[in-house]
PDB file of C-alpha atoms and ligand atoms in Angstrom:
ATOM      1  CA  UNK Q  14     -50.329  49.433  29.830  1.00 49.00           C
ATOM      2  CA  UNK Q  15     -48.302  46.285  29.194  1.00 53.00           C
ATOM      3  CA  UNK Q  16     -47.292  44.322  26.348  1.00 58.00           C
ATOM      4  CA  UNK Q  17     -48.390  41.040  26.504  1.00 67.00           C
ATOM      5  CA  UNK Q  18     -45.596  39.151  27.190  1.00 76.00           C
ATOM      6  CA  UNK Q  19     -43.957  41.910  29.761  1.00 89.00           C
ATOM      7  CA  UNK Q  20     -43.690  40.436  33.124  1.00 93.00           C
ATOM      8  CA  UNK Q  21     -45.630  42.271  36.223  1.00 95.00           C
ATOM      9  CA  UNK Q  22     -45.221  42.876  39.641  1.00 96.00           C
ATOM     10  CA  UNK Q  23     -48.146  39.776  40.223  1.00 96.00           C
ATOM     11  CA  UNK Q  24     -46.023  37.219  37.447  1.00 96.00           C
ATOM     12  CA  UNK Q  25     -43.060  37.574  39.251  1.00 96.00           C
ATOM     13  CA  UNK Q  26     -44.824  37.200  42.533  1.00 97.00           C
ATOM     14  CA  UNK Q  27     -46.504  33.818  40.865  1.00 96.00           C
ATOM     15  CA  UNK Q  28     -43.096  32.762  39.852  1.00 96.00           C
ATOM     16  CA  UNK Q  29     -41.604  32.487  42.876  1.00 97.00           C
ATOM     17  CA  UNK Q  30     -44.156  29.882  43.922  1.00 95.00           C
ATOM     18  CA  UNK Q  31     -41.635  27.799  42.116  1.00 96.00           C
ATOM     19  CA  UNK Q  32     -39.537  27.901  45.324  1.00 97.00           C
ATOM     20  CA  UNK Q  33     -42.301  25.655  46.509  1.00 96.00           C
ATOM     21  CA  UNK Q  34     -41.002  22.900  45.777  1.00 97.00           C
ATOM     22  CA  UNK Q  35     -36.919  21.619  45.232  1.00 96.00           C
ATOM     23  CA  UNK Q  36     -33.573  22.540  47.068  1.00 96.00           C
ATOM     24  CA  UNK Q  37     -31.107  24.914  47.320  1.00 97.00           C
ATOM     25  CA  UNK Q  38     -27.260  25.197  48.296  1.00 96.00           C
ATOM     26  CA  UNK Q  39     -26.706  26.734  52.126  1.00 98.00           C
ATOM     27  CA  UNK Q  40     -24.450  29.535  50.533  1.00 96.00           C
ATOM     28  CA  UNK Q  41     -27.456  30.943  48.744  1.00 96.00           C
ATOM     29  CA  UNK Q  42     -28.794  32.167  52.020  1.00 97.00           C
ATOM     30  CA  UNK Q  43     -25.886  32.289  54.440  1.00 97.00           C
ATOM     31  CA  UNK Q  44     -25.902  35.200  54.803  1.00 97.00           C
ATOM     32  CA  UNK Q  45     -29.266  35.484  56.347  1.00 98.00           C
ATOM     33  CA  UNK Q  46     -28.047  33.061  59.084  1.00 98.00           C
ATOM     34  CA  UNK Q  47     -24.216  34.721  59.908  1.00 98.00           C
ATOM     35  CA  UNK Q  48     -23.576  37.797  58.603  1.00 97.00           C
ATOM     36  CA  UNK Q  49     -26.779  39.878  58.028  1.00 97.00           C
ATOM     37  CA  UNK Q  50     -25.469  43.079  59.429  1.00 97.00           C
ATOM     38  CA  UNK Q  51     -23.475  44.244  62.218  1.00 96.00           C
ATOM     39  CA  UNK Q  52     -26.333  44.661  65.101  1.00 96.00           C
ATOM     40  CA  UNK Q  53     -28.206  41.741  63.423  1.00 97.00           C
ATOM     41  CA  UNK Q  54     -26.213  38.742  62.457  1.00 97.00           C
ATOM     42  CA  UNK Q  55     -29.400  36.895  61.818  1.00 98.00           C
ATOM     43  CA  UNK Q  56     -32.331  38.271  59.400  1.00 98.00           C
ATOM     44  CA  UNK Q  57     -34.607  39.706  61.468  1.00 97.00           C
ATOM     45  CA  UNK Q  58     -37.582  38.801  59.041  1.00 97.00           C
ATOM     46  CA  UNK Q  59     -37.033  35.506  59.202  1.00 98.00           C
ATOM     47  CA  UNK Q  60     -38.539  33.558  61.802  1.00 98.00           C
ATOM     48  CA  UNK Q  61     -36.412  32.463  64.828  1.00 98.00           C
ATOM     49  CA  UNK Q  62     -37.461  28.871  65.039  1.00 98.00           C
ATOM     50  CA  UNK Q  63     -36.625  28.276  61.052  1.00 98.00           C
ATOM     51  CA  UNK Q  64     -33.298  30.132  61.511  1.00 98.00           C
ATOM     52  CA  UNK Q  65     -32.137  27.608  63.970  1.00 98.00           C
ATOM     53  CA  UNK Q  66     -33.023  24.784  61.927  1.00 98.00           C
ATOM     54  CA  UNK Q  67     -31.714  26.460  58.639  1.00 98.00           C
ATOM     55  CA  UNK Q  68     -28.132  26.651  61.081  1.00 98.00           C
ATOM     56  CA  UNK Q  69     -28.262  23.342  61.993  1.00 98.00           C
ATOM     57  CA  UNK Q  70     -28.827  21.580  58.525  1.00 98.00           C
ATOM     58  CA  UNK Q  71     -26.707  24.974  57.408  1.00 98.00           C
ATOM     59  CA  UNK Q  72     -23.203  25.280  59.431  1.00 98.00           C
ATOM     60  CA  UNK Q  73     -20.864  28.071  59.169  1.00 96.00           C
ATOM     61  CA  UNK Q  74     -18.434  25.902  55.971  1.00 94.00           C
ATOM     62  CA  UNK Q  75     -20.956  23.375  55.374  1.00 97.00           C
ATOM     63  CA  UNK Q  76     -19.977  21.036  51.946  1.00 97.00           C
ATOM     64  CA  UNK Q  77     -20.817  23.277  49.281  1.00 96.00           C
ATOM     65  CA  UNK Q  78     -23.217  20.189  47.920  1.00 96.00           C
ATOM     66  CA  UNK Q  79     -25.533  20.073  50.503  1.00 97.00           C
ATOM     67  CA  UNK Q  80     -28.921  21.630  49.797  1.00 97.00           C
ATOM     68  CA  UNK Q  81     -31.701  21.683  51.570  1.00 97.00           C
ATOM     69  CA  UNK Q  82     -35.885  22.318  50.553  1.00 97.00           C
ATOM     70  CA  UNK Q  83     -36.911  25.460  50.192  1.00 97.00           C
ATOM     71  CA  UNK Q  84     -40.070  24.882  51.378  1.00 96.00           C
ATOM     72  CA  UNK Q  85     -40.071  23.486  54.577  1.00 94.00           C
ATOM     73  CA  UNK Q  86     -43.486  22.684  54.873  1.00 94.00           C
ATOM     74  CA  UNK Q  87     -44.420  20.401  52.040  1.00 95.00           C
ATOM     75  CA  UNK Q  88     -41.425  20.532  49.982  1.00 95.00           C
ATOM     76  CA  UNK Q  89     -42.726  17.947  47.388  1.00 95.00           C
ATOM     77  CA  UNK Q  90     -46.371  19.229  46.356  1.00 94.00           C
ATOM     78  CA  UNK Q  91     -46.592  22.319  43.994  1.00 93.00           C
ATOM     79  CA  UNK Q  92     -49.260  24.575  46.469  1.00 91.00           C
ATOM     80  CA  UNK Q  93     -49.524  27.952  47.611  1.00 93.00           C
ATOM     81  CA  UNK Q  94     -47.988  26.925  51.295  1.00 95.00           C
ATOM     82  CA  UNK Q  95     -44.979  29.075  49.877  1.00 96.00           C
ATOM     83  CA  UNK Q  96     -46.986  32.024  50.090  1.00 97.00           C
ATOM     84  CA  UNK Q  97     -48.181  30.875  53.839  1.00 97.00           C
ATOM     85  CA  UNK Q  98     -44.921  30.635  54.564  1.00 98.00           C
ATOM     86  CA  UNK Q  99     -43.759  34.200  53.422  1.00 98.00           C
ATOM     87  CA  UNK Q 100     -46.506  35.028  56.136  1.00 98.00           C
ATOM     88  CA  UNK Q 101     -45.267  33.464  58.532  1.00 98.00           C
ATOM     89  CA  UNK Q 102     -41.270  34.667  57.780  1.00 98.00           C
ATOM     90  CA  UNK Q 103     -40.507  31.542  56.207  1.00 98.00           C
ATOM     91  CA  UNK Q 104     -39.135  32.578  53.369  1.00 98.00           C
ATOM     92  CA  UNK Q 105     -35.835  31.203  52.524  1.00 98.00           C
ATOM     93  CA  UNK Q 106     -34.863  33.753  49.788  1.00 98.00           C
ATOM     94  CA  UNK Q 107     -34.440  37.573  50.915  1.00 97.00           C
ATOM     95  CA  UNK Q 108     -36.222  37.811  47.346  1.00 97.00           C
ATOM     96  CA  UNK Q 109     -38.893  35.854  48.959  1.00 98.00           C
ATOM     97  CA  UNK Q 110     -39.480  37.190  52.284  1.00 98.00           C
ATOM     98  CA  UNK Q 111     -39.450  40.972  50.580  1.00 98.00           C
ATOM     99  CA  UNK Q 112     -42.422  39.729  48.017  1.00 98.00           C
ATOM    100  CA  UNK Q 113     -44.258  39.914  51.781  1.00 98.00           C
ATOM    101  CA  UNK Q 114     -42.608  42.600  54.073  1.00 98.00           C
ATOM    102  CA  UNK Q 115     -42.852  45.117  51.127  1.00 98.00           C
ATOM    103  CA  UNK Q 116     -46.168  46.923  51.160  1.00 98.00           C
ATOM    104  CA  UNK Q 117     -46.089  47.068  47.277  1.00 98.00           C
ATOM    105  CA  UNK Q 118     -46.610  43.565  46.935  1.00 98.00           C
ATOM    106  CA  UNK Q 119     -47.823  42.474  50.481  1.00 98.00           C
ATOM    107  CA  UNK Q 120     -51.299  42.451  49.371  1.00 97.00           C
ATOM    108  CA  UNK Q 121     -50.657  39.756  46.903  1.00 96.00           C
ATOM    109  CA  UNK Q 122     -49.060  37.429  48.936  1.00 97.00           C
ATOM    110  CA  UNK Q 123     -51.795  37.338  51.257  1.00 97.00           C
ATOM    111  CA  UNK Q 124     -54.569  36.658  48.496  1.00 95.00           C
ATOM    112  CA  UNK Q 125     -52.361  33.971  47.441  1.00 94.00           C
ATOM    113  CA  UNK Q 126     -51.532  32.634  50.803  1.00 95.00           C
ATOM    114  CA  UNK Q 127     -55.582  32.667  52.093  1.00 94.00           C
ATOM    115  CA  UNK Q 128     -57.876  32.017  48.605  1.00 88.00           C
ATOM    116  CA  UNK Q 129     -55.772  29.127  46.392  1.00 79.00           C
ATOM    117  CA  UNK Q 130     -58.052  30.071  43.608  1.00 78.00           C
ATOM    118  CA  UNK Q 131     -56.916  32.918  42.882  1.00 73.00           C
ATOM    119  CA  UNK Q 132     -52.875  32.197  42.225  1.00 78.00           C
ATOM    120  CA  UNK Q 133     -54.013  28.597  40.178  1.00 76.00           C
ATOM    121  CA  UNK Q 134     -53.694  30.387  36.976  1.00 89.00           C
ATOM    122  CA  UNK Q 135     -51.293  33.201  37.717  1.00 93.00           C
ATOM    123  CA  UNK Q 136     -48.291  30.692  37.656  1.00 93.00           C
ATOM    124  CA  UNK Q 137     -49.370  29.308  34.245  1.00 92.00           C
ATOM    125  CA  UNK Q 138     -49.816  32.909  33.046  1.00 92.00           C
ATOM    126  CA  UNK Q 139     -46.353  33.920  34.079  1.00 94.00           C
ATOM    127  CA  UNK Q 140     -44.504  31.003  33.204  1.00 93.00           C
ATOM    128  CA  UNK Q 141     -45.830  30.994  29.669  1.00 93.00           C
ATOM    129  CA  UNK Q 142     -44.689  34.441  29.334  1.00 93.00           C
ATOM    130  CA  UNK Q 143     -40.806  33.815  30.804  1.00 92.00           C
ATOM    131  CA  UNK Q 144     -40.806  31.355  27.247  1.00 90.00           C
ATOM    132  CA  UNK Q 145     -41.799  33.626  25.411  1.00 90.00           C
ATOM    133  CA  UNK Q 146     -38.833  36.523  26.517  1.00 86.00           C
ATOM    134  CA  UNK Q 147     -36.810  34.952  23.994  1.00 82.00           C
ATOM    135  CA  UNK Q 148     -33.070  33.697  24.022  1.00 79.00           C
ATOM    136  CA  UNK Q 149     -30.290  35.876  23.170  1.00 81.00           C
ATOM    137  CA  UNK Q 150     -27.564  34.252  20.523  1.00 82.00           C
ATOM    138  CA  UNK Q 151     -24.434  35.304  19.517  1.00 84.00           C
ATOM    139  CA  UNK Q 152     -23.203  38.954  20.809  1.00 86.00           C
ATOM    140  CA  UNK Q 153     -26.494  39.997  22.056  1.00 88.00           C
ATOM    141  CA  UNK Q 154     -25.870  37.566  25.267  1.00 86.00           C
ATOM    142  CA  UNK Q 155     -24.019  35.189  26.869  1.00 85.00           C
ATOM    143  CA  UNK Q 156     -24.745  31.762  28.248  1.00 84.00           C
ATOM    144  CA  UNK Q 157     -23.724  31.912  31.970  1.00 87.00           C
ATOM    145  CA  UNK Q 158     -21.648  29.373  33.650  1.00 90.00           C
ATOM    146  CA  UNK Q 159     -23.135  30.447  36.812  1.00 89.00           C
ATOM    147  CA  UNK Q 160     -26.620  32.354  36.578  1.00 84.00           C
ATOM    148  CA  UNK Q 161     -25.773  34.676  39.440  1.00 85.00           C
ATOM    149  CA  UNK Q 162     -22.772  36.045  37.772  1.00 91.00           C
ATOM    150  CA  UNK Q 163     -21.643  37.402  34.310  1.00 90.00           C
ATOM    151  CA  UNK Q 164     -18.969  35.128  32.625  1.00 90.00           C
ATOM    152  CA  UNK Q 165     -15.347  36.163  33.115  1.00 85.00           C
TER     153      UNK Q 165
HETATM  154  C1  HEM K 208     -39.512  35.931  39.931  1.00 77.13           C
HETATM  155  C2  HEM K 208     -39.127  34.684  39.965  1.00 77.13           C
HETATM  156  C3  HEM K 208     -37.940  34.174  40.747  1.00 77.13           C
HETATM  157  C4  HEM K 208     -37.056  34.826  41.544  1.00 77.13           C
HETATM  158  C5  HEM K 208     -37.011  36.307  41.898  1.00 77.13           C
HETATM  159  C6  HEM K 208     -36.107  33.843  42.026  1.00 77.13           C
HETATM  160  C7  HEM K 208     -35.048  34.110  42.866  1.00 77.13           C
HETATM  161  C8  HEM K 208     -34.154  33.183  43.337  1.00 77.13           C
HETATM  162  C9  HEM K 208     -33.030  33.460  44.195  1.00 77.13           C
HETATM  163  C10 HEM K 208     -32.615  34.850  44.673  1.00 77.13           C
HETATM  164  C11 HEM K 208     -32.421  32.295  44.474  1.00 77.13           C
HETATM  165  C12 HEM K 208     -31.184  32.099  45.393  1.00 77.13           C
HETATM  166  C13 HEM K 208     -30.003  31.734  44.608  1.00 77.13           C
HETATM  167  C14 HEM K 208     -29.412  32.853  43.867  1.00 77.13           C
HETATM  168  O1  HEM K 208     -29.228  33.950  44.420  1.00 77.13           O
HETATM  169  O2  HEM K 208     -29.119  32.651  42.691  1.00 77.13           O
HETATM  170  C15 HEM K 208     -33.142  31.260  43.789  1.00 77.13           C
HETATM  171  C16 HEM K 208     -32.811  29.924  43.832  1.00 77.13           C
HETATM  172  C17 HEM K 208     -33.487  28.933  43.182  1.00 77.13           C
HETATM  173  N1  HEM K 208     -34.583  29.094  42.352  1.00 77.13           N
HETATM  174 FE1  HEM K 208     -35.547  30.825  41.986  1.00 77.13          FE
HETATM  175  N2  HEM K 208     -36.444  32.617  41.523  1.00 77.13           N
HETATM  176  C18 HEM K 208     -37.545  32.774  40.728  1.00 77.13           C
HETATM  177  C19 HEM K 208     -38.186  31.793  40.000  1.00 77.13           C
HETATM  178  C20 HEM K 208     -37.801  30.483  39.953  1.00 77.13           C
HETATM  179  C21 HEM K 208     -38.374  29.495  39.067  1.00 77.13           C
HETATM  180  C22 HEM K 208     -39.476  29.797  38.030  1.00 77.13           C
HETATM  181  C23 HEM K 208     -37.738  28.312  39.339  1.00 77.13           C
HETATM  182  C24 HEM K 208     -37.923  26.954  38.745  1.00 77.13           C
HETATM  183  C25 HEM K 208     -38.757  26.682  37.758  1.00 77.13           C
HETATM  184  C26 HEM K 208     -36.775  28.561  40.402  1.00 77.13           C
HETATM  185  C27 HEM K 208     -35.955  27.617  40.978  1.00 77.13           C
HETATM  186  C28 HEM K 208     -34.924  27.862  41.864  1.00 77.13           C
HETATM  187  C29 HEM K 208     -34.024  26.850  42.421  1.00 77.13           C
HETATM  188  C30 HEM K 208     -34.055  25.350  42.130  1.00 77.13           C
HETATM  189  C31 HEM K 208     -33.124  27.518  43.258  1.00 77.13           C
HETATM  190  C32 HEM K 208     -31.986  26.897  44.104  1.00 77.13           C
HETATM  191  C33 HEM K 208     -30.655  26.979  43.346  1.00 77.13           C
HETATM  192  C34 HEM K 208     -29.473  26.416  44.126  1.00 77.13           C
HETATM  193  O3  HEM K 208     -29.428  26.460  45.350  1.00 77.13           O
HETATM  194  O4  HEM K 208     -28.532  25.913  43.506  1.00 77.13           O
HETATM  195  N3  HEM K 208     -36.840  29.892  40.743  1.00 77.13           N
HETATM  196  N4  HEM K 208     -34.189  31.817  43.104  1.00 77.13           N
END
């Protein structure tokens, strides 16, 4: 049983709709395009046709400013076409396309991606509860410089 504010499995899933809409910086998925592994340079969950166009607005040393949406569909309205597009392997993310191709959560995405209803209110749920997690001050945190990486 939960707490009230603890985040699930389903509020994190709702969160990510947030990638729905906005841009991100090419080095935040580069490695999906170039250097995935050995046998694979390119993700192989992410669909061929959006990997060329992610390498084409996304070259190998591209100006670190240039960002691009991260949803490719309708990168300006707040809907569940993020979830469609985790269907479809268009998720930009690795933490995107994984809320689909694992089975724990696969489920989810496609009640979200087929039935708008039901995700309307999840986001709301879940985003309420990230403000109430509660800031850390003083020596029980750090505010980071960059969010991927402790401060050195
Ligand atoms: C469970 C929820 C979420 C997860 C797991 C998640 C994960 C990620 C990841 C992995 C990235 C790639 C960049 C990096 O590695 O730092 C990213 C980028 C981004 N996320 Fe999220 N995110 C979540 C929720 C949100 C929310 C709620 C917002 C906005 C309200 C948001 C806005 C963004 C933006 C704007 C970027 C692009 C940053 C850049 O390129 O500079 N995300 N997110």
């Amino acid at each position: 049983m939960f707490a009230k504010n603890n985040l699930t499995q389903t509020d994190m899933i709702a969160l990510s709709r947030a990638h729905t809409v906005g841009f991100s910086h090419c080095s935040r998925f580069a490695n999906r395009l170039y250097s995935f592994s050995p046998s694979s340079p390119v993700d192989p969950d992410l669909d061929p046709t959006y990997a060329q166009k992610l390498m084409q607005a996304c070259p190998q040393n591209v100006d670190p400013r240039i960002a691009i949406n991260m949803d490719p569909a309708t990168p300006q309205t707040f809907d569940n076409m993020y979830f469609q597009n985790l269907v479809t392997k268009k998720g930009l993310f690795t933490s995107d396309e994984v809320l689909f191709t694992n089975k724990a959560s696969q489920a989810t995405v496609i009640d979200f991606a087929n039935n708008p209803g039901d995700f309307s209110g999840a986001f709301d749920t879940a985003i309420r509860k990230l403000g109430r997690v509660g800031v850390k001050t003083g020596n029980a945190g750090q505010i980071r410089v960059d969010c991927t990486a402790f401060n050195s």
